[in-house]
Amino acid sequence: MIVISRFVTKNGFTVSQGRYVARTLSTEKKYVETTEKNGVRTICMCDSSSCNSLSLGMLKSLMTEIKRDEDNKNLRSIVLMSESRKVFSAGHNLKELVCSYGLTSIRALLHTHRTEKSIIGSHHLDGYEHQISQGRV
């Protein structure tokens, strides 16, 4: 937050005194919220403004949370989910990549986040997988 003289902070808000205007700049954008309970880490993507597109910020946040405590023997699984019930992710944010980095960097980025081992054990779409296994669909 940037504070200019003649401002008073009350209850976490910057209030102007007189004719000055307060301007609060946000800190780093929050892309994910992480919780961990009983050996299960849940990473919830929460960038609804871009439908959880895989921008560089989102990718860095995801990789940080996935690799955090990777040697922890008590961590049994990681669940990746979306805050939105309508969309999981819009995919890569191609507009950001092309404008900022060019095609060579895009190719490098796409190869950077590959993994050598399978990281997805199963997926569930509101119980749909269970219905298939029970022969209900």
Short mmCIF file of C-alpha atoms in Angstrom, two decimals, residues 3-136:
data_model
loop_
_atom_site.label_atom_id
_atom_site.label_comp_id
_atom_site.label_asym_id
_atom_site.label_seq_id
_atom_site.Cartn_x
_atom_site.Cartn_y
_atom_site.Cartn_z
CA VAL A 3 0.49 6.08 1.83
CA ILE A 4 0.82 9.78 1.15
CA SER A 5 0.89 12.31 3.99
CA ARG A 6 -2.39 13.62 5.38
CA PHE A 7 -3.98 10.18 5.51
CA VAL A 8 -5.16 8.30 8.54
CA THR A 9 -5.50 4.53 8.70
CA LYS A 10 -8.66 3.38 10.48
CA ASN A 11 -9.60 -0.29 10.76
CA GLY A 12 -7.27 -1.22 7.90
CA PHE A 13 -8.64 1.40 5.48
CA THR A 14 -6.85 4.53 4.36
CA VAL A 15 -9.05 7.59 4.77
CA SER A 16 -8.31 10.99 3.31
CA GLN A 17 -8.44 14.14 5.41
CA GLY A 18 -9.39 17.24 3.51
CA ARG A 19 -9.11 17.35 -0.27
CA TYR A 20 -6.48 14.63 -0.77
CA VAL A 21 -7.43 11.31 -2.35
CA ALA A 22 -6.12 7.98 -1.07
CA ARG A 23 -4.97 5.36 -3.50
CA THR A 24 -4.40 1.81 -2.35
CA LEU A 25 -2.47 -0.43 -4.69
CA SER A 26 -3.13 -4.12 -4.35
CA THR A 27 -0.31 -6.49 -3.63
CA GLU A 28 0.33 -9.60 -5.67
CA LYS A 29 -2.80 -11.15 -7.18
CA LYS A 30 -4.04 -14.26 -5.39
CA TYR A 31 -4.48 -17.12 -7.86
CA VAL A 32 -4.94 -20.08 -5.51
CA GLU A 33 -6.11 -20.88 -2.01
CA THR A 34 -4.58 -23.91 -0.34
CA THR A 35 -5.80 -25.99 2.57
CA GLU A 36 -4.36 -29.17 4.03
CA LYS A 37 -6.10 -31.68 6.26
CA ASN A 38 -5.49 -35.35 7.07
CA GLY A 39 -2.73 -35.74 4.48
CA VAL A 40 -4.76 -34.18 1.64
CA ARG A 41 -3.72 -30.83 0.20
CA THR A 42 -6.50 -29.03 -1.67
CA ILE A 43 -5.45 -26.34 -4.13
CA CYS A 44 -8.39 -24.23 -5.26
CA MET A 45 -7.89 -22.01 -8.32
CA CYS A 46 -9.69 -18.74 -7.63
CA ASP A 47 -9.04 -16.38 -10.56
CA SER A 48 -12.63 -16.04 -11.76
CA SER A 49 -11.86 -12.91 -13.79
CA SER A 50 -9.96 -15.02 -16.35
CA CYS A 51 -11.79 -18.35 -15.83
CA ASN A 52 -8.65 -19.69 -14.11
CA SER A 53 -6.59 -19.29 -17.27
CA LEU A 54 -3.06 -20.61 -16.96
CA SER A 55 -1.23 -17.31 -16.96
CA LEU A 56 2.36 -17.21 -15.79
CA GLY A 57 1.20 -16.05 -12.37
CA MET A 58 -1.27 -18.92 -12.07
CA LEU A 59 1.33 -21.48 -13.22
CA LYS A 60 3.90 -20.20 -10.73
CA SER A 61 1.34 -20.32 -7.91
CA LEU A 62 0.27 -23.86 -8.83
CA MET A 63 3.83 -25.15 -9.11
CA THR A 64 4.78 -23.53 -5.80
CA GLU A 65 1.87 -25.17 -3.99
CA ILE A 66 2.35 -28.56 -5.67
CA LYS A 67 6.07 -28.67 -4.85
CA ARG A 68 5.71 -27.25 -1.32
CA ASP A 69 6.78 -29.88 1.21
CA GLU A 70 7.21 -32.47 -1.56
CA ASP A 71 9.27 -34.63 0.80
CA ASN A 72 6.50 -34.64 3.42
CA LYS A 73 5.67 -38.31 4.10
CA ASN A 74 2.29 -37.39 5.62
CA LEU A 75 1.04 -35.82 2.38
CA ARG A 76 -0.89 -38.57 0.58
CA SER A 77 -2.61 -36.66 -2.22
CA ILE A 78 -3.14 -33.27 -3.81
CA VAL A 79 -6.58 -32.24 -5.05
CA LEU A 80 -6.73 -29.51 -7.69
CA MET A 81 -10.10 -27.82 -8.00
CA SER A 82 -11.79 -24.65 -9.20
CA GLU A 83 -13.65 -22.14 -7.10
CA SER A 84 -16.17 -21.86 -9.94
CA ARG A 85 -18.70 -24.65 -10.45
CA LYS A 86 -19.05 -23.72 -14.15
CA VAL A 87 -15.46 -23.93 -15.39
CA PHE A 88 -12.28 -25.63 -14.24
CA SER A 89 -9.76 -23.71 -16.36
CA ALA A 90 -9.79 -21.86 -19.66
CA GLY A 91 -6.34 -23.25 -20.52
CA HIS A 92 -3.21 -21.24 -21.28
CA ASN A 93 -3.57 -17.49 -21.46
CA LEU A 94 -2.27 -17.25 -25.03
CA LYS A 95 -2.87 -13.52 -25.31
CA GLU A 96 -0.55 -12.87 -22.37
CA LEU A 97 2.09 -15.23 -23.72
CA VAL A 98 2.20 -13.91 -27.29
CA CYS A 99 2.18 -10.24 -26.26
CA SER A 100 4.81 -10.62 -23.57
CA TYR A 101 7.17 -13.37 -24.62
CA GLY A 102 6.93 -14.38 -28.28
CA LEU A 103 6.63 -17.84 -29.81
CA THR A 104 10.06 -19.14 -28.76
CA SER A 105 9.33 -18.49 -25.10
CA ILE A 106 5.88 -20.06 -25.43
CA ARG A 107 7.41 -23.31 -26.67
CA ALA A 108 9.89 -23.27 -23.79
CA LEU A 109 7.11 -22.63 -21.27
CA LEU A 110 4.97 -25.47 -22.57
CA HIS A 111 7.89 -27.89 -22.22
CA THR A 112 8.87 -26.60 -18.77
CA HIS A 113 5.79 -27.82 -16.93
CA ARG A 114 5.86 -31.41 -18.15
CA THR A 115 6.22 -34.12 -15.55
CA GLU A 116 8.02 -37.43 -15.86
CA LYS A 117 5.50 -39.38 -13.83
CA SER A 118 1.74 -39.53 -13.90
CA ILE A 119 0.30 -37.05 -11.45
CA ILE A 120 -3.40 -37.62 -12.04
CA GLY A 121 -4.72 -40.71 -10.27
CA SER A 122 -8.39 -40.15 -11.12
CA HIS A 123 -10.90 -37.43 -11.75
CA HIS A 124 -14.47 -36.92 -10.64
CA LEU A 125 -17.19 -34.85 -12.23
CA ASP A 126 -19.87 -34.64 -9.54
CA GLY A 127 -19.95 -38.40 -9.08
CA TYR A 128 -20.05 -39.14 -12.81
CA GLU A 129 -17.11 -41.57 -12.61
CA HIS A 130 -18.89 -43.51 -9.85
CA GLN A 131 -22.05 -43.72 -11.98
CA ILE A 132 -20.07 -45.14 -14.90
CA SER A 133 -18.48 -47.81 -12.74
CA GLN A 134 -21.92 -48.78 -11.42
CA GLY A 135 -23.35 -49.07 -14.97
CA ARG A 136 -25.88 -46.26 -14.42
#
